[in-house]
Coordinates of N, CA and C in Angstrom, one line a residue:
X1 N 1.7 6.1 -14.9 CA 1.4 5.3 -13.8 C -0.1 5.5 -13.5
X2 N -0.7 4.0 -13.1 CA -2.7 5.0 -13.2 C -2.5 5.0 -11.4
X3 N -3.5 5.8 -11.7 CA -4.4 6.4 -10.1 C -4.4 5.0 -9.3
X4 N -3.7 5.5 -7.6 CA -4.4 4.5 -7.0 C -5.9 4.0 -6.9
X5 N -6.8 4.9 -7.0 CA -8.3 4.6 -6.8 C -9.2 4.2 -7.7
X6 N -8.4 4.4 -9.0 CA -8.8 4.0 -10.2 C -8.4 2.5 -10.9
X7 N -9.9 2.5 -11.8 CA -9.2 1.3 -12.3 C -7.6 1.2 -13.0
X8 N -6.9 -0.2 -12.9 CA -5.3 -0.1 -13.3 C -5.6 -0.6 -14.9
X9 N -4.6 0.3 -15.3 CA -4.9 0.1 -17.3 C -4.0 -1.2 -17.3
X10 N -3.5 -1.4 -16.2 CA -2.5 -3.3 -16.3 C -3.7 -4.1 -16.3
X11 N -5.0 -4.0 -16.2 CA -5.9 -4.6 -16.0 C -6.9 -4.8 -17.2
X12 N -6.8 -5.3 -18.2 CA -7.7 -5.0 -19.9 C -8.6 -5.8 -19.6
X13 N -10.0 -5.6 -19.8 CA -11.4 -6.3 -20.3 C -10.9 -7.4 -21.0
X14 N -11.2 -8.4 -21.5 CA -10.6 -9.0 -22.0 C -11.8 -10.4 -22.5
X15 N -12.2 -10.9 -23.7 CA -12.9 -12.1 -24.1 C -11.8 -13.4 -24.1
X16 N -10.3 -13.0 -23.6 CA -10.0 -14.5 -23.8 C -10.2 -15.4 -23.4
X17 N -10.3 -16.4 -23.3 CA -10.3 -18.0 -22.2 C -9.3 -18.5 -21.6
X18 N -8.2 -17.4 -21.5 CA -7.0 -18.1 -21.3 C -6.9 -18.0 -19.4
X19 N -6.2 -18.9 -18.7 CA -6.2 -18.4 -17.4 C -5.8 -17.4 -17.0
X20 N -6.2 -16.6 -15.9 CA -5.1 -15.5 -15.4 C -4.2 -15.8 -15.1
X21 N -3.2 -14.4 -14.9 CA -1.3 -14.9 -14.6 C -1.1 -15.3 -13.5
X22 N -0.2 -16.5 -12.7 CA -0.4 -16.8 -11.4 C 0.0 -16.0 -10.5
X23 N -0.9 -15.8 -9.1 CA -0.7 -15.2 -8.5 C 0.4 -15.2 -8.1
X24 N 1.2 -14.3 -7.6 CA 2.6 -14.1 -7.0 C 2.7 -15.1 -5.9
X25 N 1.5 -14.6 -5.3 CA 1.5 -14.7 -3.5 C 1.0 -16.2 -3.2
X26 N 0.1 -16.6 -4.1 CA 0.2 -18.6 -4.1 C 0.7 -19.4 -3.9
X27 N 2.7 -19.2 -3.9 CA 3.0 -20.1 -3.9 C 4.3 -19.9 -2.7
X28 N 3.6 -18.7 -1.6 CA 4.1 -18.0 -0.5 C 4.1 -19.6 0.9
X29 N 5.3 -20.0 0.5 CA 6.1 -21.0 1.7 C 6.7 -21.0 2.3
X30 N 7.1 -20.9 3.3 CA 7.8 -20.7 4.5 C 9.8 -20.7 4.3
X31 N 10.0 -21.2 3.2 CA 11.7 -20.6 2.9 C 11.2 -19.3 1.7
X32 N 9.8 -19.3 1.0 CA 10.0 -18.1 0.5 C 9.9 -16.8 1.5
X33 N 8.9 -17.1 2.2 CA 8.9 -15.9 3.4 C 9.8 -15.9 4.3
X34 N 11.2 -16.6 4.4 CA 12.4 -16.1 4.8 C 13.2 -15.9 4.0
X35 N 13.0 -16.1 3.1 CA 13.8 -15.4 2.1 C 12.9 -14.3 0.1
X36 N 12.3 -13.7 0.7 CA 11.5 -12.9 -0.4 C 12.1 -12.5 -1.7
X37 N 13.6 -12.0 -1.1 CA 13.8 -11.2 -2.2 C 13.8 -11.6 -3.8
X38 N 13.9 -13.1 -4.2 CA 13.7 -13.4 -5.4 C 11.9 -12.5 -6.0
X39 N 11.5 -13.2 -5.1 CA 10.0 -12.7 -5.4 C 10.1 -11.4 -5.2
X40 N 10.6 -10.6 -4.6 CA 10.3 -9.1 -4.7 C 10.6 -8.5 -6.1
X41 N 11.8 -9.0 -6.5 CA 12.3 -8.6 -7.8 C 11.7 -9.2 -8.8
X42 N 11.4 -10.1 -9.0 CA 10.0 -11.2 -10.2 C 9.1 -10.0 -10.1
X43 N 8.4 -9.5 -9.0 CA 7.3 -8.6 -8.9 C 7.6 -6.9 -9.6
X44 N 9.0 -6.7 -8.7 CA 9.4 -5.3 -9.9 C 9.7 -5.5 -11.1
X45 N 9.9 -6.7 -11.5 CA 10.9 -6.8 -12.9 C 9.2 -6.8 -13.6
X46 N 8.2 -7.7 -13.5 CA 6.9 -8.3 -14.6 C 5.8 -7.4 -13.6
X47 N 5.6 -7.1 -12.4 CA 4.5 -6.9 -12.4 C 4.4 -5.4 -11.2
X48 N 5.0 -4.4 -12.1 CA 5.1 -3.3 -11.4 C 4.0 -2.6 -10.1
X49 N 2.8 -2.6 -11.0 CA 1.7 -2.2 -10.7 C 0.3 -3.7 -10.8
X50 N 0.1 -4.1 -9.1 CA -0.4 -5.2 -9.0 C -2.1 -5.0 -8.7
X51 N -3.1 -5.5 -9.8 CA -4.7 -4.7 -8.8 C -4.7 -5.6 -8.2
X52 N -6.0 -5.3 -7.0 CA -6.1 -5.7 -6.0 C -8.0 -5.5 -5.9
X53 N -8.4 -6.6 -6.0 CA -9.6 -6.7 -6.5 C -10.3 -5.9 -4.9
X54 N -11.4 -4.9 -6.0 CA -12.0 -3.7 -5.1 C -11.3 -3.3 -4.1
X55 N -9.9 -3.0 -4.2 CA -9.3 -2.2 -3.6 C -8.5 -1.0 -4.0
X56 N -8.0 -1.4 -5.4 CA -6.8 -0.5 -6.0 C -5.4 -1.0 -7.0
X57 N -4.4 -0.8 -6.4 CA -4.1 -1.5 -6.4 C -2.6 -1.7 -5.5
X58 N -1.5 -2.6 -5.6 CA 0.1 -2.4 -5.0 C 1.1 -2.1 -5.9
X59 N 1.6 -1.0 -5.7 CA 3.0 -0.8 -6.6 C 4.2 -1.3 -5.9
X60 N 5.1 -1.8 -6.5 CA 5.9 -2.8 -6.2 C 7.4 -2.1 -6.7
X61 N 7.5 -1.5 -7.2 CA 9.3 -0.3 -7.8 C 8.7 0.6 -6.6
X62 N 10.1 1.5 -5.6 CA 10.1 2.4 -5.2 C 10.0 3.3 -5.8
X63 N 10.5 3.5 -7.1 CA 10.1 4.8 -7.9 C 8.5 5.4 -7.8
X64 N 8.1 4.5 -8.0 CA 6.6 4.7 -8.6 C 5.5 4.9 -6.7
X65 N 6.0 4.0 -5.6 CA 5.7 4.4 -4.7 C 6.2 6.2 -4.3
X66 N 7.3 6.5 -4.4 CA 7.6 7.7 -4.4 C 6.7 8.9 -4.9
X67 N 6.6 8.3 -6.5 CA 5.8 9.4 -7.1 C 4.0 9.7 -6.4
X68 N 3.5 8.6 -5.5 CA 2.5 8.8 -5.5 C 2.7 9.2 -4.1
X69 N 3.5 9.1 -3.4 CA 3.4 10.0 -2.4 C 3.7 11.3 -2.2
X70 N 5.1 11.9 -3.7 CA 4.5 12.9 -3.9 C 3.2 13.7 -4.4
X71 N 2.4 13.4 -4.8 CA 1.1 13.8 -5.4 C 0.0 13.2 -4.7
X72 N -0.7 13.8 -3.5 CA -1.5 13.0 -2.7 C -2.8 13.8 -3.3
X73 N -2.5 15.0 -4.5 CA -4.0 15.6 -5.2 C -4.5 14.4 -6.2
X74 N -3.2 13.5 -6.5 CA -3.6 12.3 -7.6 C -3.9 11.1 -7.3
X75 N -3.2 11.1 -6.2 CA -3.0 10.1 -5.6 C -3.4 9.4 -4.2
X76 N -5.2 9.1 -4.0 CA -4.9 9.6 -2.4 C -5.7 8.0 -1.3
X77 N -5.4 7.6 -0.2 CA -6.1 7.3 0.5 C -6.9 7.3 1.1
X78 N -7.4 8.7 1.0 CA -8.6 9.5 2.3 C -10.0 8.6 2.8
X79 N -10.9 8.2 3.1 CA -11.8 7.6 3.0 C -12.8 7.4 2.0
X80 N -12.9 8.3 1.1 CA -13.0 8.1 0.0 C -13.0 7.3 -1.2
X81 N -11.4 7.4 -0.8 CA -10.8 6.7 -1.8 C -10.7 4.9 -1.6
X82 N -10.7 4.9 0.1 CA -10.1 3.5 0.2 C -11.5 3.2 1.2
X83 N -12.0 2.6 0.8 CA -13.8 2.4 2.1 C -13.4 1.2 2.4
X84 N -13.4 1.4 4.2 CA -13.0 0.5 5.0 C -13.9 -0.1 5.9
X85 N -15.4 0.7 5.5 CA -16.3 0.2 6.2 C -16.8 0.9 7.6
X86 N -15.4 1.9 8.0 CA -15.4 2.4 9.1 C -16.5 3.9 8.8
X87 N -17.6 4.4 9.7 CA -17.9 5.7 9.9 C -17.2 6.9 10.3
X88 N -16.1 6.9 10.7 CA -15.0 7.8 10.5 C -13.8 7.5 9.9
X89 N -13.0 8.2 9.1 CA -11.8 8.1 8.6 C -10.9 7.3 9.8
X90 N -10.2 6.3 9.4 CA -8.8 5.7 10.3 C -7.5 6.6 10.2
X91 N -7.8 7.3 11.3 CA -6.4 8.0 11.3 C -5.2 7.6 11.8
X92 N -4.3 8.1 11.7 CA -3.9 8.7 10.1 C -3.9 8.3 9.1
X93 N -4.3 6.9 8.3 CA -4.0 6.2 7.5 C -5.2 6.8 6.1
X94 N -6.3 7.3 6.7 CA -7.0 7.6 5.5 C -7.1 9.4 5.8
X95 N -6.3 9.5 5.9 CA -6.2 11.5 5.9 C -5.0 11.4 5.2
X96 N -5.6 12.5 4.1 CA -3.8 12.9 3.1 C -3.4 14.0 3.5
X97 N -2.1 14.3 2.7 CA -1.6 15.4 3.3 C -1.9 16.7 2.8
X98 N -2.0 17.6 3.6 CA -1.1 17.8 4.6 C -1.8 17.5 5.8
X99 N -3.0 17.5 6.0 CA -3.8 17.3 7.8 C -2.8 15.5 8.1
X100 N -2.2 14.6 7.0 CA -1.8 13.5 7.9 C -0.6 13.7 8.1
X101 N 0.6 14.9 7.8 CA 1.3 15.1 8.9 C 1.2 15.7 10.3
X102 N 0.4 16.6 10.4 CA -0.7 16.9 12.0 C -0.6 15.9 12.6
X103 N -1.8 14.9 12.3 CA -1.8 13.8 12.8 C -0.5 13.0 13.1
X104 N 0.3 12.5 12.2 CA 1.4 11.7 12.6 C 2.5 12.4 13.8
X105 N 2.2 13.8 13.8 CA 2.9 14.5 14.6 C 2.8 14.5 15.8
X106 N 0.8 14.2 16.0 CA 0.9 14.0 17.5 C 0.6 12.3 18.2
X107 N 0.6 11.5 16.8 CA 0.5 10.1 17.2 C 2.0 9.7 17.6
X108 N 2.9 9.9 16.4 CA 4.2 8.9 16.8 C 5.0 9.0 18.4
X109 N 4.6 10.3 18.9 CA 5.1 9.9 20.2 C 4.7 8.8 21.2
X110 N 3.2 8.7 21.2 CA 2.6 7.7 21.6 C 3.2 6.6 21.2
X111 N 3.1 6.3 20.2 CA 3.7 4.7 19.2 C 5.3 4.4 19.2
X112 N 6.0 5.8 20.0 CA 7.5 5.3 19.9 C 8.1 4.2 20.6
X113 N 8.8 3.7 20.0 CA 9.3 2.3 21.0 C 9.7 2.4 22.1
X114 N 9.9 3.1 22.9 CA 10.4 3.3 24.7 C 8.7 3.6 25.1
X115 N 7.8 4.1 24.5 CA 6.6 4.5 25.2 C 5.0 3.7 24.8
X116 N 5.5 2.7 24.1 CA 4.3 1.8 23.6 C 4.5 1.1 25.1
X117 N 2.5 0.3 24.8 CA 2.6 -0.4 26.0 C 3.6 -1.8 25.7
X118 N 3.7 -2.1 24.3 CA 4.3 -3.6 23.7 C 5.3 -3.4 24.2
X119 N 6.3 -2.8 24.3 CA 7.3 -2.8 24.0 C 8.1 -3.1 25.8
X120 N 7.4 -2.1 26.8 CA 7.4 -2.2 28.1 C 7.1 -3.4 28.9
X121 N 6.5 -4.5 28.0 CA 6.2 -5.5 28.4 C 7.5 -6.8 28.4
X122 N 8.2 -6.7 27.4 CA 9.2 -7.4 27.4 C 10.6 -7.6 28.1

């Protein structure tokens, strides 16, 4: 499986002329987005590991999401890795672990559904 932050080896240099593969998400219509799962499986079945121009890329099998959340020394989002433009890291989202379970420890009570402001509004 390659490195999130690295280039994806699904991705070859390439001198052909031929077009690129169509995008998945182009032909995203409103009975496909109520109903995805064809397309989720088209994406696990042909296109496991998706780049994602100057970002990285999306893994699409839960196996492979799994494995990179075990290994956040291989695999990581820290600011570094993912530049968001921001002068401090977006926490939690670009802290690995272990400091982003700290963090998630003392955010999710805040964000829980009985204690958000969203949620109290309805």
């Amino acid at each position: 499986m390659p490195p999130v932050t690295g280039p994806s080896p699904v991705v070859k240099e390439s001198h052909d002329s031929s077009p690129p593969p169509e995008d998945p998400f182009a032909a995203m219509d409103p009975e496909m987005a109520a109903h995805p799962q064809p397309l989720f499986k088209m994406l696990r079945d042909s296109m496991p590991v998706i780049p994602v121009e100057g970002r990285g890329v999306a893994l699409t099998r839960r196996v492979d999401v799994e494995e990179v959340f075990r290994h956040p020394e291989v695999f990581s989002s820290n600011a570094d890795a993912v530049d968001l433009q921001n002068i401090r890291p977006l926490i939690p989202l670009q802290i690995d672990p272990p400091d982003h379970k700290k963090y998630r420890k003392l955010l999710d009570p805040i964000f829980a559904p009985d204690r958000s402001p969203s949620s109290r509004s309805r």
